Amino acid sequence: MTEPTVALLRDAGVLDGEADEWYREWIRWTLAAGHTPAEVVGIARDEGVTATTFAPLAGRTVWRGPDDRPYVRIDDARRAGELARLTELLNGGRPSRSEQRRRRNRWSYTGLFGLNRGDAGTAVKRGALVATPEGTMITAAGRRALRAVPNPVDWFSARGGTTWGEIYVVNGSFDEPADVLRTAIESGRRPPGSGAPSLARLLRHERVHSEQWARYGYARFIWEYVIRHDPRKPCEHPLEREAGLADGGYRC
């Protein structure tokens, strides 16, 4: 259905120019999400998709899951938000509907848990950062600068990892953080330490936590998650229950 949809988009005046492979892939995943070709035309208008929309992906490292879904490595912190949005769109998502969440979680692109410099900022310095099909990001930290000094990730991530705003931070320090993420993506398996059934289900669970961060705001989320409710009892925790206990790997 890809080529007939390309023709339909062109006839509707939405596509002006050559449809490259990224554009065609966007059509494939949008159709796979259950949309008709006519609906794809409407989505292209709503999301502002043009022949050049996916140009920023050219030359970037893309890892693919077992289902061939693309994950885009972020090697320039200044473009993290843009690449996260494009990756969601490419995978058939509707980033215009999640833009408010990204705006409310904009603090996660700066500061200790944000993207100050390099791949992933201070907390995960020398780490690796990847945009996911959910429109969120996943990161793994590099090895500690000094063996005796804990990585900040060790202080602020629990169990297998913790979501801060838009970023799921894999707990721990790694000699080759990019390999950790690439292996999880290409195998479809959960990253180290997580009890989730698969990476896809983990990311779905963590996206809900990103939505909770946006809904409550920074201070209120921490209050709700850590103080008002006991994080040591995830099966009774309303925020974990909302995110999906099974997706998060909790056995209750």
XYZ file of C-alpha atoms in Angstrom:
252
model
C 0.000 0.000 0.000
C 2.985 2.322 0.235
C 3.188 3.422 -3.396
C -0.580 3.975 -3.802
C -0.453 6.084 -0.631
C 2.449 8.102 -2.042
C 0.324 8.769 -5.129
C -2.655 9.743 -2.971
C -0.521 12.171 -0.957
C 0.805 13.701 -4.157
C -2.680 14.018 -5.656
C -3.911 15.681 -2.469
C -1.159 18.283 -2.780
C 0.457 17.202 0.489
C 3.602 15.748 -1.083
C 5.588 18.109 -3.264
C 8.937 16.592 -4.105
C 10.565 13.182 -4.101
C 9.433 10.703 -1.467
C 12.679 9.316 -0.069
C 13.063 6.067 1.893
C 12.435 7.757 5.232
C 9.176 9.214 3.932
C 8.120 5.833 2.606
C 9.006 4.223 5.888
C 6.839 6.770 7.692
C 3.951 5.747 5.435
C 4.549 2.051 6.173
C 4.533 2.477 9.935
C 1.561 4.832 9.853
C -0.417 2.305 7.846
C 0.755 -0.426 10.235
C -0.717 1.632 13.093
C -4.128 0.911 11.578
C -4.681 4.036 9.505
C -6.140 4.034 6.014
C -4.353 5.777 3.132
C -6.901 8.581 3.311
C -6.166 8.993 7.010
C -2.440 9.129 6.240
C -3.156 12.200 4.091
C -4.897 13.851 7.034
C -2.052 12.932 9.381
C 0.474 14.410 6.954
C -1.436 17.699 7.045
C -1.863 17.664 10.827
C 1.772 16.799 11.532
C 3.239 18.951 8.772
C 4.952 16.022 7.038
C 6.717 17.031 3.821
C 9.282 15.454 1.526
C 12.054 16.982 3.664
C 10.656 16.299 7.141
C 12.992 13.389 7.801
C 16.110 15.022 6.340
C 17.638 15.446 9.861
C 17.857 11.641 10.077
C 20.304 11.419 7.184
C 23.644 9.995 8.257
C 22.550 9.242 11.808
C 23.013 5.934 13.574
C 19.758 3.974 13.507
C 19.321 0.709 15.382
C 16.340 -1.491 14.653
C 14.334 -3.812 16.824
C 13.343 -7.362 15.862
C 10.208 -5.898 14.253
C 12.427 -3.506 12.239
C 11.226 -0.424 14.121
C 13.850 2.356 14.028
C 15.505 3.853 17.103
C 17.693 6.906 16.455
C 20.895 7.517 18.385
C 21.262 11.097 19.603
C 24.808 12.381 19.367
C 23.983 16.089 19.615
C 22.171 17.111 22.781
C 20.907 20.308 21.159
C 18.752 18.263 18.770
C 17.434 15.733 21.287
C 13.871 17.054 21.299
C 13.730 17.274 17.525
C 15.056 13.747 17.041
C 12.730 12.306 19.680
C 9.766 13.872 17.896
C 10.912 12.655 14.476
C 11.453 9.112 15.763
C 7.936 9.019 17.183
C 6.525 10.350 13.908
C 8.560 7.923 11.798
C 7.156 5.019 13.799
C 3.592 6.017 13.020
C 3.034 8.121 16.136
C 1.349 11.499 16.500
C 3.946 13.778 18.105
C 1.641 16.788 17.923
C -0.480 15.032 20.548
C 2.491 14.488 22.857
C 4.052 17.928 22.334
C 2.441 19.300 25.473
C 4.096 16.523 27.475
C 7.488 17.408 26.003
C 6.970 21.093 26.781
C 6.056 20.380 30.382
C 9.047 18.074 30.732
C 11.428 20.499 29.049
C 13.562 20.557 32.201
C 14.664 17.009 31.320
C 16.624 18.408 28.360
C 18.808 20.501 30.673
C 20.268 20.265 34.162
C 21.630 17.273 36.066
C 19.414 14.702 34.362
C 19.286 16.516 31.076
C 21.455 16.984 28.071
C 23.946 19.677 28.916
C 26.727 18.507 26.683
C 27.859 15.508 24.697
C 25.506 12.603 24.365
C 23.667 12.856 27.629
C 24.836 15.527 29.989
C 26.229 15.469 33.496
C 24.453 12.532 35.128
C 25.232 10.156 32.309
C 28.455 11.726 31.067
C 30.185 9.621 28.414
C 26.915 7.784 28.042
C 24.729 6.910 25.076
C 21.291 8.345 24.330
C 18.635 7.014 21.954
C 15.249 8.288 20.765
C 12.571 5.583 20.912
C 9.341 4.874 19.001
C 7.407 6.148 22.022
C 8.823 9.633 21.476
C 10.777 9.372 24.713
C 14.479 8.646 25.201
C 16.560 5.925 26.824
C 20.086 6.423 28.087
C 22.880 4.388 29.640
C 25.780 5.940 31.517
C 29.443 5.382 30.776
C 31.919 4.098 33.310
C 32.710 6.075 36.417
C 35.392 8.727 36.174
C 36.871 7.419 39.433
C 36.219 3.912 40.691
C 35.697 5.114 44.261
C 33.213 7.835 43.255
C 29.658 6.706 42.443
C 28.119 7.702 39.147
C 25.194 10.095 39.815
C 22.998 7.509 38.083
C 23.743 5.168 40.992
C 22.252 7.740 43.357
C 19.110 8.597 41.461
C 18.076 5.445 39.580
C 16.491 2.464 41.292
C 16.055 -1.178 40.314
C 16.641 -1.536 36.585
C 16.220 2.148 35.853
C 14.154 5.265 36.432
C 12.376 7.748 34.187
C 13.168 11.418 34.738
C 10.883 13.534 32.584
C 11.452 12.348 29.035
C 14.461 10.106 29.731
C 14.530 6.513 30.965
C 17.894 6.120 32.683
C 19.222 2.559 32.826
C 20.640 1.999 36.291
C 24.373 1.436 36.569
C 27.616 2.347 34.817
C 28.898 0.646 31.676
C 32.199 0.476 29.836
C 30.327 0.439 26.525
C 26.958 2.116 27.087
C 26.147 2.301 23.367
C 26.524 -1.470 23.100
C 24.163 -1.915 26.054
C 21.440 0.060 24.291
C 22.108 -1.412 20.861
C 21.920 -4.973 22.222
C 18.615 -4.285 23.984
C 17.131 -2.653 20.884
C 18.250 -5.227 18.348
C 17.283 -8.184 20.545
C 14.062 -6.615 21.801
C 15.008 -7.701 25.310
C 14.917 -5.541 28.402
C 18.077 -3.646 29.353
C 20.229 -4.833 32.278
C 18.498 -4.886 35.652
C 14.951 -4.484 34.365
C 12.327 -7.140 34.994
C 10.118 -6.056 32.083
C 9.009 -8.710 29.571
C 10.555 -6.815 26.649
C 12.070 -3.476 25.731
C 8.911 -2.396 23.887
C 6.706 -3.048 26.908
C 9.195 -1.353 29.231
C 9.209 1.765 27.063
C 5.406 1.779 26.970
C 5.405 1.622 30.778
C 7.993 4.373 31.088
C 6.170 6.625 28.617
C 3.256 6.672 31.060
C 5.680 7.811 33.758
C 6.749 10.623 31.404
C 3.090 11.588 31.108
C 2.824 11.576 34.901
C 5.855 13.859 35.229
C 4.148 16.242 32.809
C 0.808 16.038 34.592
C 2.100 16.624 38.112
C 5.211 18.699 37.466
C 8.656 18.116 38.922
C 8.080 18.662 42.651
C 4.552 17.199 42.776
C 5.593 14.025 40.945
C 8.422 13.400 43.412
C 5.982 14.000 46.277
C 3.424 11.594 44.818
C 5.947 8.914 43.915
C 8.399 8.965 46.814
C 6.654 10.582 49.796
C 2.897 10.153 49.525
C 3.205 6.548 48.348
C 5.822 3.923 49.153
C 8.005 3.180 46.087
C 9.120 -0.047 47.790
C 5.601 -1.386 47.259
C 5.118 -0.966 43.497
C 2.135 -3.316 43.343
C 0.221 -0.936 45.616
C 1.614 2.249 44.094
C -1.034 4.129 42.051
C 1.505 5.599 39.611
C 2.991 2.178 38.890
C -0.458 0.653 38.543
C -1.407 3.373 36.065
C 1.756 2.711 34.044
C 0.977 -1.026 33.858
C 2.512 -3.368 36.397
C 3.034 -6.218 33.944
C 4.691 -3.943 31.381
C 7.057 -2.720 34.084
C 7.965 -6.263 35.099
C 6.253 -6.200 38.473
C 4.858 -9.541 39.622
C 1.973 -8.956 41.971
